C-alpha positions as semicolon CSV with decimal commas, in nm:
position;residue;x (nm);y (nm);z (nm)
1;M;0,129;0,361;-0,178
2;R;0,050;0,049;0,016
3;I;0,127;-0,296;-0,123
4;L;-0,033;-0,600;0,041
5;I;-0,006;-0,974;-0,015
6;S;-0,283;-1,199;0,119
7;L;-0,355;-1,570;0,101
8;V;-0,686;-1,745;0,063
9;S;-0,749;-2,115;0,060
10;S;-0,896;-2,274;-0,249
11;S;-1,145;-2,556;-0,286
12;T;-0,845;-2,782;-0,330
13;S;-0,534;-2,811;-0,119
14;T;-0,383;-2,506;-0,290
15;G;-0,468;-2,144;-0,220
16;L;-0,407;-1,788;-0,329
17;H;-0,177;-1,503;-0,250
18;L;-0,304;-1,156;-0,285
19;L;-0,077;-0,865;-0,358
20;S;-0,240;-0,527;-0,328
21;V;-0,086;-0,200;-0,432
22;S;-0,261;0,113;-0,312
23;R;-0,152;0,472;-0,359
24;R;-0,258;0,791;-0,190
25;L;-0,195;0,985;-0,506
26;H;-0,222;1,329;-0,354
27;T;0,115;1,264;-0,193
28;K;0,257;1,197;-0,537
29;I;0,213;1,561;-0,631
30;S;0,502;1,632;-0,394
31;P;0,758;1,732;-0,664
32;F;0,581;2,073;-0,689
33;S;0,910;2,240;-0,596
34;T;1,051;2,146;-0,935
35;L;0,759;2,324;-1,103
36;I;0,849;2,661;-0,950
37;G;1,227;2,637;-0,968
38;L;1,302;2,577;-0,600
39;K;1,531;2,305;-0,472
40;P;1,535;2,155;-0,123
41;P;1,834;2,258;0,087
42;P;2,138;2,028;0,063
43;A;2,221;1,794;0,348
44;M;2,502;1,898;0,585
45;A;2,832;1,718;0,540
46;T;2,919;1,745;0,908
47;S;2,769;1,476;1,127
48;E;2,512;1,605;1,376
49;D;2,631;1,346;1,628
50;S;2,995;1,458;1,609
51;L;2,889;1,823;1,635
52;R;2,693;1,753;1,955
53;R;2,992;1,573;2,105
54;S;3,229;1,853;2,004
55;L;2,987;2,111;2,145
56;A;2,969;1,924;2,477
57;E;3,350;1,912;2,491
58;K;3,369;2,284;2,407
59;Q;3,118;2,365;2,685
60;S;3,330;2,166;2,928
61;S;3,640;2,360;2,818
62;I;3,453;2,690;2,865
63;E;3,349;2,592;3,219
64;S;3,705;2,487;3,300
65;Q;3,852;2,807;3,158
66;G;3,590;3,013;3,343
67;N;3,703;2,849;3,667
68;T;4,062;2,935;3,578
69;V;3,974;3,302;3,523
70;R;3,789;3,319;3,853
71;A;4,078;3,152;4,036
72;L;4,332;3,396;3,887
73;K;4,119;3,695;3,990
74;A;4,077;3,554;4,340
75;A;4,452;3,510;4,370
76;N;4,516;3,871;4,252
77;A;4,722;3,741;3,960
78;E;4,900;3,985;3,730
79;K;4,672;4,173;3,491
80;A;4,848;4,033;3,183
81;T;4,791;3,676;3,303
82;V;4,423;3,742;3,376
83;D;4,374;3,916;3,040
84;E;4,535;3,622;2,859
85;A;4,301;3,377;3,038
86;I;3,997;3,595;2,954
87;E;4,105;3,614;2,590
88;K;4,129;3,234;2,579
89;L;3,781;3,208;2,737
90;N;3,634;3,446;2,479
91;A;3,794;3,246;2,198
92;L;3,636;2,928;2,334
93;K;3,296;3,102;2,351
94;L;3,339;3,221;1,991
95;D;3,420;2,865;1,883
96;K;3,110;2,742;2,066
97;S;2,894;3,001;1,889
98;V;3,021;2,883;1,550
99;M;2,955;2,519;1,646
100;E;2,602;2,605;1,761
101;K;2,530;2,764;1,424
102;Q;2,669;2,457;1,247
103;L;2,458;2,226;1,464
104;Q;2,147;2,439;1,413
105;A;2,207;2,424;1,040
106;A;2,254;2,046;1,053
107;V;1,931;1,974;1,243
108;N;1,719;2,233;1,057
109;G;1,845;2,148;0,711
110;N;2,019;2,480;0,639
111;G;2,284;2,473;0,372
112;P;2,649;2,536;0,469
113;D;2,629;2,864;0,277
114;G;2,338;2,985;0,490
115;S;2,078;2,885;0,232
116;I;1,707;2,849;0,311
117;N;1,614;2,593;0,579
118;K;1,351;2,322;0,550
119;E;1,072;2,513;0,722
120;A;1,130;2,828;0,520
121;F;1,159;2,623;0,202
122;R;0,830;2,447;0,275
123;Q;0,649;2,773;0,345
124;A;0,782;2,928;0,025
125;V;0,657;2,631;-0,178
126;V;0,315;2,626;-0,006
127;N;0,268;3,000;-0,061
128;T;0,343;2,964;-0,431
129;L;0,120;2,656;-0,471
130;E;-0,177;2,830;-0,310
131;R;-0,117;3,161;-0,486
132;R;-0,095;2,987;-0,825
133;L;-0,406;2,780;-0,740
134;F;-0,248;2,435;-0,747
135;Y;-0,455;2,374;-0,435
136;I;-0,637;2,579;-0,171
137;P;-0,823;2,502;0,154
138;S;-1,180;2,389;0,085
139;F;-1,470;2,619;0,182
140;K;-1,222;2,901;0,224
141;I;-1,483;3,180;0,249
142;Y;-1,631;2,997;0,550
143;R;-1,286;2,977;0,716
144;G;-1,227;2,628;0,580
145;V;-1,230;2,281;0,737
146;A;-0,905;2,117;0,846
147;G;-0,796;1,830;0,624
148;L;-1,004;1,922;0,317
149;Y;-0,854;2,083;0,005
150;D;-0,963;2,185;-0,346
151;Y;-0,739;2,137;-0,651
152;G;-0,726;2,433;-0,889
153;P;-0,663;2,411;-1,267
154;P;-0,286;2,337;-1,255
155;G;-0,333;2,099;-0,960
156;C;-0,602;1,908;-1,149
157;A;-0,371;1,884;-1,450
158;V;-0,084;1,744;-1,241
159;K;-0,314;1,497;-1,069
160;S;-0,461;1,387;-1,402
161;N;-0,113;1,333;-1,545
162;V;-0,009;1,126;-1,243
163;L;-0,321;0,909;-1,266
164;S;-0,272;0,867;-1,640
165;F;0,086;0,754;-1,590
166;W;-0,025;0,523;-1,306
167;R;-0,273;0,353;-1,540
168;Q;-0,008;0,320;-1,810
169;H;0,266;0,193;-1,575
170;F;0,054;-0,053;-1,376
171;V;-0,287;-0,127;-1,532
172;L;-0,190;-0,140;-1,901
173;E;0,162;-0,279;-1,872
174;E;0,052;-0,551;-1,629
175;N;-0,281;-0,631;-1,805
176;M;-0,483;-0,559;-1,490
177;L;-0,862;-0,564;-1,451
178;E;-0,997;-0,221;-1,351
179;V;-1,313;-0,181;-1,140
180;D;-1,503;0,116;-0,995
181;C;-1,694;0,054;-0,670
182;P;-1,913;0,280;-0,450
183;C;-1,768;0,508;-0,184
184;V;-2,052;0,421;0,058
185;T;-1,990;0,075;0,206
186;P;-2,231;-0,136;0,417
187;E;-2,120;-0,195;0,774
188;A;-2,113;-0,575;0,725
189;V;-1,831;-0,544;0,469
190;L;-1,610;-0,331;0,693
191;K;-1,700;-0,541;0,997
192;A;-1,566;-0,847;0,815
193;S;-1,248;-0,666;0,706
194;G;-1,177;-0,555;1,064
195;H;-1,213;-0,182;0,998
196;V;-1,512;-0,133;1,230
197;D;-1,320;-0,275;1,526
198;K;-0,958;-0,195;1,449
199;F;-0,921;0,096;1,203
200;T;-0,803;0,330;1,475
201;D;-0,536;0,578;1,581
202;L;-0,441;0,643;1,943
203;M;-0,582;0,970;2,076
204;V;-0,530;1,173;2,394
205;K;-0,750;1,451;2,535
206;D;-0,676;1,774;2,718
207;E;-0,815;1,675;3,059
208;K;-0,966;2,022;3,115
209;T;-1,085;2,141;2,773
210;G;-1,149;1,805;2,603
211;T;-0,947;1,903;2,294
212;C;-0,825;1,590;2,111
213;Y;-0,475;1,520;1,981
214;R;-0,317;1,224;1,808
215;A;-0,085;1,072;2,068
216;D;0,202;0,965;1,842
217;H;0,209;1,309;1,678
218;L;0,260;1,480;2,015
219;L;0,550;1,248;2,098
220;K;0,697;1,292;1,750
221;D;0,673;1,672;1,771
222;F;0,836;1,673;2,116
223;C;1,129;1,460;2,000
224;N;1,182;1,662;1,682
225;E;1,168;1,995;1,869
226;K;1,420;1,879;2,130
227;I;1,656;1,756;1,859
228;Q;1,621;2,067;1,643
229;K;1,601;2,348;1,900
230;D;1,768;2,229;2,221
231;L;2,136;2,244;2,130
232;S;2,237;2,164;2,488
233;I;2,120;1,801;2,485
234;S;2,395;1,543;2,467
235;A;2,466;1,320;2,170
236;E;2,340;1,028;2,378
237;K;2,009;1,203;2,454
238;A;1,969;1,299;2,088
239;A;2,031;0,935;1,992
240;E;1,766;0,823;2,243
241;L;1,509;1,064;2,096
242;K;1,592;0,952;1,742
243;H;1,546;0,591;1,850
244;V;1,202;0,680;1,987
245;L;1,116;0,835;1,649
246;A;1,239;0,525;1,466
247;M;1,032;0,295;1,691
248;L;0,726;0,521;1,711
249;D;0,499;0,297;1,503
250;D;0,601;-0,001;1,716
251;L;0,480;0,149;2,047
252;S;0,168;0,010;2,215
253;A;-0,089;0,238;2,380
254;E;0,070;0,172;2,719
255;E;0,425;0,239;2,593
256;L;0,313;0,556;2,414
257;G;0,141;0,681;2,728
258;A;0,448;0,603;2,939
259;K;0,673;0,806;2,706
260;I;0,433;1,103;2,711
261;K;0,446;1,101;3,093
262;E;0,824;1,043;3,106
263;Y;0,892;1,348;2,887
264;G;0,628;1,562;3,060
265;I;0,435;1,627;2,739
266;T;0,123;1,840;2,787
267;A;-0,154;1,980;2,566
268;P;0,014;2,213;2,310
269;D;-0,242;2,494;2,340
270;T;-0,309;2,502;2,715
271;K;-0,023;2,307;2,875
272;N;-0,290;2,109;3,062
273;P;-0,229;1,741;3,149
274;L;-0,332;1,477;2,895
275;S;-0,541;1,161;2,929
276;D;-0,397;0,816;2,864
277;P;-0,399;0,720;2,493
278;Y;-0,711;0,539;2,370
279;P;-0,825;0,422;2,023
280;F;-1,038;0,641;1,794
281;N;-1,201;0,490;1,481
282;L;-1,111;0,693;1,172
283;M;-1,413;0,605;0,955
284;F;-1,696;0,846;0,870
285;Q;-2,023;0,674;0,965
286;T;-2,347;0,719;0,771
287;S;-2,677;0,539;0,713
288;I;-2,804;0,392;0,386
289;G;-3,165;0,466;0,299
290;P;-3,423;0,690;0,472
291;S;-3,501;0,456;0,762
292;G;-3,154;0,486;0,913
293;L;-3,163;0,114;0,992
294;S;-2,888;0,015;0,748
295;P;-2,557;0,150;0,883
296;G;-2,267;0,219;0,653
297;Y;-1,938;0,406;0,626
298;M;-1,754;0,616;0,372
299;R;-1,484;0,376;0,260
300;P;-1,142;0,429;0,420
301;E;-0,975;0,244;0,131
302;T;-1,077;0,106;-0,209
303;A;-0,933;-0,244;-0,161
304;Q;-1,246;-0,400;-0,009
305;G;-1,441;-0,340;-0,330
306;I;-1,191;-0,558;-0,511
307;F;-1,192;-0,833;-0,246
308;V;-1,570;-0,872;-0,243
309;N;-1,571;-0,895;-0,625
310;F;-1,296;-1,157;-0,636
311;K;-1,526;-1,441;-0,744
312;D;-1,659;-1,251;-1,046
313;L;-1,316;-1,116;-1,141
314;Y;-1,169;-1,467;-1,120
315;Y;-1,441;-1,594;-1,356
316;Y;-1,389;-1,292;-1,586
317;N;-1,021;-1,386;-1,608
318;G;-1,109;-1,735;-1,728
319;N;-1,063;-1,891;-1,381
320;K;-0,688;-1,842;-1,423
321;L;-0,419;-1,723;-1,183
322;P;-0,232;-1,498;-1,144
323;F;-0,432;-1,185;-1,219
324;A;-0,453;-0,833;-1,079
325;A;-0,745;-0,597;-1,022
326;A;-0,709;-0,219;-0,992
327;Q;-0,925;0,068;-0,874
328;I;-0,889;0,446;-0,858
329;G;-1,130;0,638;-0,636
330;Q;-1,195;0,856;-0,333
331;A;-1,130;0,739;0,023
332;F;-1,221;0,906;0,351
333;R;-1,053;0,911;0,693
334;N;-1,166;1,122;0,987
335;E;-0,814;1,220;1,091
336;I;-0,776;1,328;1,455
337;S;-0,548;1,619;1,373
338;P;-0,502;1,676;0,997
339;R;-0,178;1,854;0,914
340;Q;0,122;1,864;0,683
341;G;-0,079;2,006;0,394
342;L;-0,182;1,740;0,145
343;L;0,003;1,463;0,329
344;R;-0,265;1,397;0,593
345;V;-0,616;1,486;0,482
346;R;-0,972;1,361;0,537
347;E;-1,061;1,292;0,172
348;F;-0,812;1,182;-0,090
349;T;-0,765;0,982;-0,411
350;L;-0,646;0,622;-0,387
351;A;-0,524;0,401;-0,668
352;E;-0,504;0,039;-0,553
353;I;-0,409;-0,293;-0,707
354;E;-0,473;-0,643;-0,576
355;H;-0,255;-0,905;-0,742
356;F;-0,378;-1,263;-0,686
357;V;-0,136;-1,552;-0,717
358;D;-0,113;-1,917;-0,612
359;P;0,063;-1,927;-0,270
360;E;0,272;-2,226;-0,369
361;Y;0,425;-2,031;-0,658
362;K;0,544;-1,693;-0,532
363;S;0,781;-1,646;-0,824
364;H;0,701;-1,378;-1,083
365;P;0,763;-1,418;-1,459
366;K;0,889;-1,060;-1,492
367;Y;1,095;-1,052;-1,172
368;S;1,422;-1,056;-1,370
369;E;1,330;-0,715;-1,516
370;V;1,368;-0,549;-1,173
371;A;1,613;-0,782;-0,993
372;D;1,919;-0,570;-1,083
373;L;1,773;-0,244;-0,946
374;E;1,971;-0,100;-0,655
375;F;1,824;0,155;-0,414
376;L;1,806;0,255;-0,048
377;M;1,653;-0,016;0,171
378;F;1,598;-0,004;0,547
379;P;1,549;-0,359;0,684
380;R;1,412;-0,394;1,037
381;E;1,748;-0,516;1,173
382;Q;1,911;-0,184;1,075
383;Q;1,629;0,010;1,241
384;I;1,647;-0,182;1,569
385;S;2,026;-0,139;1,587
386;A;1,998;0,237;1,509
387;Q;2,179;0,207;1,174
388;S;2,093;0,394;0,856
389;A;1,934;0,279;0,531
390;K;2,181;0,148;0,273
391;K;2,178;0,069;-0,097
392;I;2,093;-0,295;-0,163
393;Q;2,035;-0,473;-0,494
394;L;1,674;-0,595;-0,504
395;G;1,777;-0,941;-0,625
396;E;2,016;-0,975;-0,333
397;A;1,745;-0,868;-0,086
398;V;1,510;-1,136;-0,219
399;S;1,772;-1,412;-0,236
400;K;1,882;-1,343;0,124
401;G;1,524;-1,345;0,251
402;I;1,526;-0,976;0,346
403;V;1,231;-0,941;0,108
404;N;0,998;-1,238;0,151
405;N;0,936;-1,347;-0,208
406;E;0,976;-1,263;-0,578
407;T;0,622;-1,133;-0,626
408;L;0,665;-0,885;-0,342
409;G;1,011;-0,795;-0,476
410;Y;0,874;-0,741;-0,826
411;F;0,616;-0,488;-0,709
412;I;0,873;-0,312;-0,488
413;G;1,083;-0,270;-0,802
414;R;0,785;-0,150;-1,006
415;V;0,695;0,104;-0,737
416;Y;1,056;0,229;-0,734
417;L;1,046;0,278;-1,112
418;F;0,708;0,454;-1,091
419;L;0,822;0,701;-0,826
420;T;1,157;0,781;-0,985
421;R;0,999;0,829;-1,327
422;L;0,756;1,074;-1,167
423;G;1,058;1,278;-1,059
424;I;1,124;1,163;-0,701
425;D;1,495;1,204;-0,615
426;K;1,655;0,858;-0,584
427;D;1,865;0,979;-0,292
428;R;1,553;1,089;-0,102
429;L;1,363;0,763;-0,154
430;R;1,398;0,454;0,065
431;F;1,207;0,132;0,129
432;R;1,160;0,068;0,503
433;Q;1,061;-0,274;0,636
434;H;0,792;-0,280;0,905
435;L;0,895;-0,369;1,258
436;A;0,738;-0,682;1,406
437;N;0,469;-0,499;1,606
438;E;0,369;-0,286;1,306
439;M;0,252;-0,593;1,112
440;A;-0,069;-0,784;1,168
441;H;-0,016;-1,138;1,297
442;Y;-0,120;-1,284;0,960
443;A;0,123;-1,072;0,753
444;A;0,442;-1,231;0,622
445;D;0,633;-0,916;0,522
446;C;0,560;-0,542;0,492
447;W;0,755;-0,251;0,341
448;D;0,691;0,122;0,306
449;A;0,835;0,343;0,034
450;E;0,927;0,665;0,214
451;I;1,023;1,001;0,064
452;E;1,240;1,251;0,251
453;S;1,066;1,588;0,249
454;S;1,079;1,903;0,456
455;Y;0,866;1,709;0,710
456;G;1,124;1,430;0,730
457;W;1,073;1,078;0,594
458;I;0,709;1,042;0,487
459;E;0,541;0,710;0,401
460;C;0,392;0,723;0,052
461;V;0,366;0,350;-0,029
462;G;0,282;0,047;0,183
463;I;0,373;-0,304;0,065
464;A;0,254;-0,606;0,263
465;D;0,227;-0,983;0,226
466;R;-0,105;-1,027;0,410
467;S;-0,144;-1,407;0,383
468;A;-0,510;-1,513;0,346
469;Y;-0,673;-1,260;0,575
470;D;-0,899;-1,047;0,353
471;L;-1,056;-1,313;0,134
472;H;-1,087;-1,552;0,428
473;A;-1,264;-1,284;0,633
474;H;-1,520;-1,209;0,359
475;T;-1,570;-1,579;0,293
476;E;-1,654;-1,641;0,659
477;K;-1,887;-1,343;0,699
478;S;-2,070;-1,364;0,365
479;G;-2,087;-1,742;0,334
480;V;-1,966;-1,710;-0,029
481;P;-1,638;-1,899;-0,093
482;L;-1,385;-1,656;-0,243
483;V;-1,150;-1,925;-0,367
484;A;-0,959;-2,038;-0,673
485;H;-0,987;-2,384;-0,825
486;E;-0,705;-2,605;-0,938
487;K;-0,813;-2,838;-1,217
488;F;-0,705;-3,199;-1,159
489;S;-0,633;-3,432;-1,450
490;E;-0,805;-3,700;-1,242
491;P;-0,990;-3,703;-0,907
492;K;-0,757;-3,648;-0,611
493;E;-0,806;-3,773;-0,259
494;V;-0,752;-3,500;0,001
495;E;-0,789;-3,487;0,378
496;K;-1,028;-3,224;0,509
497;L;-1,081;-3,086;0,858
498;V;-1,449;-3,105;0,960
499;I;-1,571;-2,892;1,253
500;A;-1,935;-2,964;1,336
501;P;-2,076;-2,758;1,627
502;V;-2,373;-2,924;1,797
503;K;-2,610;-2,629;1,790
504;K;-2,871;-2,781;2,022
505;E;-2,621;-2,828;2,307
506;L;-2,460;-2,489;2,242
507;G;-2,802;-2,323;2,245
508;L;-2,887;-2,475;2,583
509;A;-2,553;-2,361;2,725
510;F;-2,512;-2,014;2,573
511;K;-2,868;-1,905;2,486
512;G;-2,851;-1,581;2,282
513;N;-2,475;-1,609;2,237
514;Q;-2,501;-1,945;2,059
515;K;-2,439;-1,795;1,712
516;K;-2,118;-1,619;1,819
517;V;-1,981;-1,938;1,979
518;V;-2,068;-2,141;1,667
519;E;-1,893;-1,886;1,440
520;A;-1,584;-1,887;1,661
521;L;-1,566;-2,268;1,659
522;E;-1,606;-2,286;1,281
523;A;-1,336;-2,021;1,235
524;M;-1,066;-2,228;1,412
525;N;-0,760;-2,316;1,210
526;E;-0,644;-2,677;1,190
527;K;-0,396;-2,658;1,479
528;E;-0,648;-2,492;1,713
529;A;-0,916;-2,747;1,624
530;L;-0,691;-3,051;1,670
531;D;-0,561;-2,913;2,002
532;M;-0,921;-2,872;2,119
533;K;-1,006;-3,226;2,003
534;A;-0,713;-3,368;2,203
535;S;-0,809;-3,170;2,517
536;L;-1,174;-3,273;2,494
537;E;-1,079;-3,640;2,459
538;T;-0,855;-3,627;2,769
539;K;-1,037;-3,374;2,991
540;G;-1,390;-3,360;2,854
541;V;-1,398;-2,980;2,872
542;V;-1,179;-2,694;2,745
543;E;-1,168;-2,316;2,790
544;F;-1,220;-2,142;2,455
545;Y;-1,182;-1,769;2,383
546;V;-1,465;-1,615;2,175
547;C;-1,336;-1,283;2,040
548;T;-1,685;-1,145;1,961
549;L;-1,781;-1,199;2,326
550;G;-1,444;-1,089;2,459
551;E;-1,428;-1,376;2,708
552;N;-1,351;-1,746;2,757
553;V;-1,632;-2,002;2,753
554;S;-1,633;-2,367;2,854
555;I;-1,675;-2,608;2,564
556;K;-1,774;-2,966;2,654
557;K;-1,721;-3,280;2,450
558;N;-2,088;-3,305;2,352
559;M;-2,091;-2,951;2,205
560;V;-1,865;-3,003;1,901
561;S;-1,740;-3,280;1,676
562;I;-1,393;-3,243;1,523
563;S;-1,254;-3,491;1,272
564;K;-1,047;-3,528;0,958
565;E;-1,211;-3,696;0,661
566;K;-1,075;-3,812;0,328
567;K;-1,268;-3,697;0,023
568;K;-1,227;-3,718;-0,352
569;E;-1,248;-3,377;-0,520
570;H;-1,354;-3,302;-0,876
571;Q;-1,351;-2,979;-1,075
572;R;-1,700;-2,847;-1,147
573;T;-1,741;-2,711;-1,498
574;F;-2,033;-2,535;-1,669
575;T;-2,110;-2,337;-1,984
576;P;-2,277;-1,999;-1,928
577;S;-2,524;-1,843;-2,174
578;L;-2,366;-1,596;-2,417
579;N;-2,466;-1,231;-2,462
580;V;-2,263;-1,004;-2,691
581;F;-2,206;-0,631;-2,626
582;R;-2,147;-0,421;-2,936
583;F;-1,934;-0,140;-2,792
584;P;-1,794;0,101;-3,054
585;P;-1,411;0,084;-3,060
586;L;-1,382;0,436;-2,914
587;V;-1,561;0,343;-2,587
588;A;-1,493;-0,032;-2,565
589;P;-1,336;-0,118;-2,225
590;I;-1,095;-0,359;-2,396
591;K;-0,999;-0,263;-2,750
592;C;-0,862;-0,596;-2,868
593;T;-0,744;-0,941;-2,769
594;V;-0,422;-1,114;-2,874
595;F;-0,379;-1,489;-2,891
596;P;-0,188;-1,755;-3,085
597;L;-0,395;-1,981;-3,310
598;V;-0,252;-2,289;-3,138
599;Q;-0,020;-2,349;-2,844
600;N;0,320;-2,287;-2,998
601;Q;0,618;-2,119;-2,829
602;Q;0,709;-1,911;-3,136
603;Y;0,350;-1,790;-3,174
604;E;0,332;-1,710;-2,802
605;N;0,652;-1,502;-2,829
606;V;0,501;-1,306;-3,121
607;A;0,182;-1,252;-2,918
608;K;0,387;-1,108;-2,631
609;I;0,573;-0,874;-2,870
610;I;0,242;-0,744;-3,009
611;S;0,106;-0,708;-2,654
612;K;0,403;-0,489;-2,560
613;S;0,352;-0,273;-2,871
614;L;-0,016;-0,228;-2,784
615;T;0,079;-0,131;-2,428
616;D;0,333;0,123;-2,553
617;A;0,060;0,268;-2,775
618;G;-0,177;0,296;-2,476
619;I;-0,428;0,042;-2,612
620;S;-0,614;-0,164;-2,350
621;H;-0,611;-0,533;-2,444
622;K;-0,605;-0,890;-2,316
623;I;-0,355;-1,158;-2,412
624;D;-0,474;-1,519;-2,401
625;I;-0,217;-1,799;-2,443
626;T;-0,435;-2,077;-2,302
627;G;-0,499;-2,388;-2,510
628;T;-0,871;-2,319;-2,551
629;S;-1,004;-2,350;-2,906
630;I;-0,996;-2,036;-3,118
631;G;-1,376;-2,040;-3,149
632;K;-1,426;-2,035;-2,772
633;R;-1,173;-1,754;-2,733
634;Y;-1,356;-1,549;-2,997
635;A;-1,684;-1,616;-2,812
636;R;-1,539;-1,502;-2,477
637;T;-1,412;-1,175;-2,623
638;D;-1,735;-1,112;-2,818
639;E;-1,933;-1,142;-2,493
640;L;-1,721;-0,863;-2,342
641;G;-1,781;-0,641;-2,642
642;V;-1,415;-0,646;-2,751
643;P;-1,428;-0,510;-3,108
644;F;-1,110;-0,670;-3,248
645;A;-0,909;-0,991;-3,211
646;I;-0,549;-1,034;-3,325
647;T;-0,469;-1,399;-3,400
648;V;-0,106;-1,510;-3,438
649;D;-0,085;-1,789;-3,697
650;S;0,268;-1,723;-3,824
651;I;0,585;-1,549;-3,706
652;S;0,573;-1,275;-3,972
653;S;0,206;-1,179;-4,007
654;V;-0,120;-1,197;-3,811
655;T;-0,492;-1,170;-3,872
656;I;-0,719;-0,901;-3,728
657;R;-1,087;-1,000;-3,686
658;E;-1,369;-0,747;-3,653
659;R;-1,636;-0,852;-3,402
660;D;-1,960;-0,755;-3,576
661;S;-1,885;-0,862;-3,934
662;K;-1,640;-1,139;-3,837
663;D;-1,432;-1,021;-4,134
664;Q;-1,055;-1,067;-4,108
665;I;-0,755;-0,893;-4,265
666;R;-0,389;-0,993;-4,266
667;V;-0,114;-0,750;-4,160
668;D;0,256;-0,775;-4,082
669;V;0,341;-0,824;-3,713
670;E;0,487;-0,474;-3,679
671;E;0,172;-0,319;-3,836
672;A;-0,073;-0,471;-3,585
673;A;-0,039;-0,207;-3,313
674;P;-0,048;0,099;-3,547
675;V;-0,360;-0,037;-3,723
676;M;-0,531;-0,092;-3,386
677;K;-0,430;0,257;-3,270
678;S;-0,576;0,426;-3,577
679;V;-0,907;0,237;-3,559
680;T;-0,964;0,251;-3,182
681;D;-0,880;0,625;-3,171
682;G;-1,140;0,687;-3,441
683;H;-0,895;0,812;-3,705
684;R;-0,991;0,528;-3,942
685;T;-1,298;0,307;-3,979
686;W;-1,301;-0,069;-4,024
687;A;-1,412;-0,006;-4,382
688;D;-1,095;0,199;-4,441
689;V;-0,880;-0,080;-4,300
690;W;-1,072;-0,349;-4,488
691;A;-0,998;-0,165;-4,813
692;S;-0,627;-0,126;-4,734
693;F;-0,511;-0,478;-4,640
694;P;-0,539;-0,831;-4,779
695;H;-0,848;-1,022;-4,669
696;H;-0,828;-1,350;-4,480
697;S;-1,077;-1,636;-4,496
698;S;-1,147;-1,780;-4,149
699;G;-1,271;-2,115;-4,279
700;S;-1,401;-2,327;-3,993
701;A;-1,190;-2,165;-3,722
702;E;-1,496;-2,039;-3,534
703;D;-1,693;-2,362;-3,544
């Protein structure tokens, strides 16, 4: 899973945060071992580090004793003395052999009783999964294609159950808005998001055969093999290799290449020398339409579909923040070297959530529900200083600033609950904070939920506070403002930065590159723009880097006007035309709405209790505690085709309104959810319910 938080500016001085939760759900089917009765081998109690040190000391003792034996023989010492020295040497060698077995067990994951090691355990599980048709390689009769798998009947059932629980745990319990967007994405969308230019892994080539390998995987495999199979390396060398593994994601292309050369790593199959690492874009390219003139890609993630629909989703939510949007669908990544079974594949299922919230209010109303959770956390300071993950209370991590804010902390807690309820061992689950170089420059904080498997610690969830990047990027490229509006009680005077490129002068200077220079100037943030303004006023010319050109250009004073202006802002309001969908309850996307008749704290509390009961019953619904008139709220839900509305007008009973007839019945608070369950599941009709409960006259409520 990957959780992201992004900011976008609004049409006022406030903005948005965006929290996205995405899950590569195929990795969530990892507890297959529990299905077939196998358990992973227990961890060794003896420290690997102390064993390596003891082994080094024992080797030194053996060498010293060997010298003693040779010296005694050279001096023609008595046979009894020589035999005693040889016996001592043999005893030392026997001790060393025992230590080597203990060390081998520690690094390979063997149990102290000689139980199955990690590699053997993994192979046993894989064999059973394939034999019992949980999953098999795709196109098997044609020798298959790396990184593509088919789910068989039991695998489909497990996947379906995981997705169902995901919807219950996140979408229903958090009242999220679910969307379903195409897998084929126009190039312009992914150009704006940065995927076309930057969605890459570092690759190296066999300089003689041209075979490609993922550079970080080669370094990772080398380090793991040395640690696990070379028992002669010192504790210090083992610590160095482990540090490289810990910092692997933080290495630049140059640093990665330097390590490959330092360790003498060659092509695995041929032992030929390797090229320097270079980026390879992981997206599958295609064309849209028969002409081939409209380039596109198979989406590498589902998040962009949510971002580009932000404006409509914001309106759908009544122009209110916070809200979350979710999507489950296929994603595609042209992995350089697919491996590790279902963990790294070329097509997989993603379930993502984007949670939008005002950036000035990063608190979360339900944060207290997860603040007391305690689990393994691995902050970046512990990683850099080669320490281990430790148990930290989530509330403490947020209050100390280890986790950036409550909203991020809340979703970390929710992810922890989701994974552990799926069956992930709490002792094999940790949350690792990204190192500085792993994060984009606009990100405030990033965490990964990692699960310890037979492959080591594997990332299954990514959680990132992404500031305003995604919505800003699509706003700039599309020209459509993806912003939220804050309603002022009266007009407010705000100061706005105005950047006005002089296109005529820029056209004369840059000819065909004018558009790129204009876009770069308009994309400047406030600090960059004011710095340029100051330089132009003092020097008359300034060097300016245009990223789309990849070079600096000279901007003169007559080419751009930069100023700050004061403006009065007003909230624009409008009333859309109303169309009503008449979805039957069984297929309606939202089964019912819940709202108090008037703004009243007691009524709102009852509405929240009913909402929780509906969630527990698996009934999709919306809760509306805004102060809008009851008639307008009925109209909004009718337009969506919501068949029923529960109105709280007392603390003991509520009314249920049917959309088409506008008839209303009265039921006790605790009966609301069961009645809705029976009608929306199709077990009872509205006529049955109408005949079973007291009727309620709506009077003029809908006027």
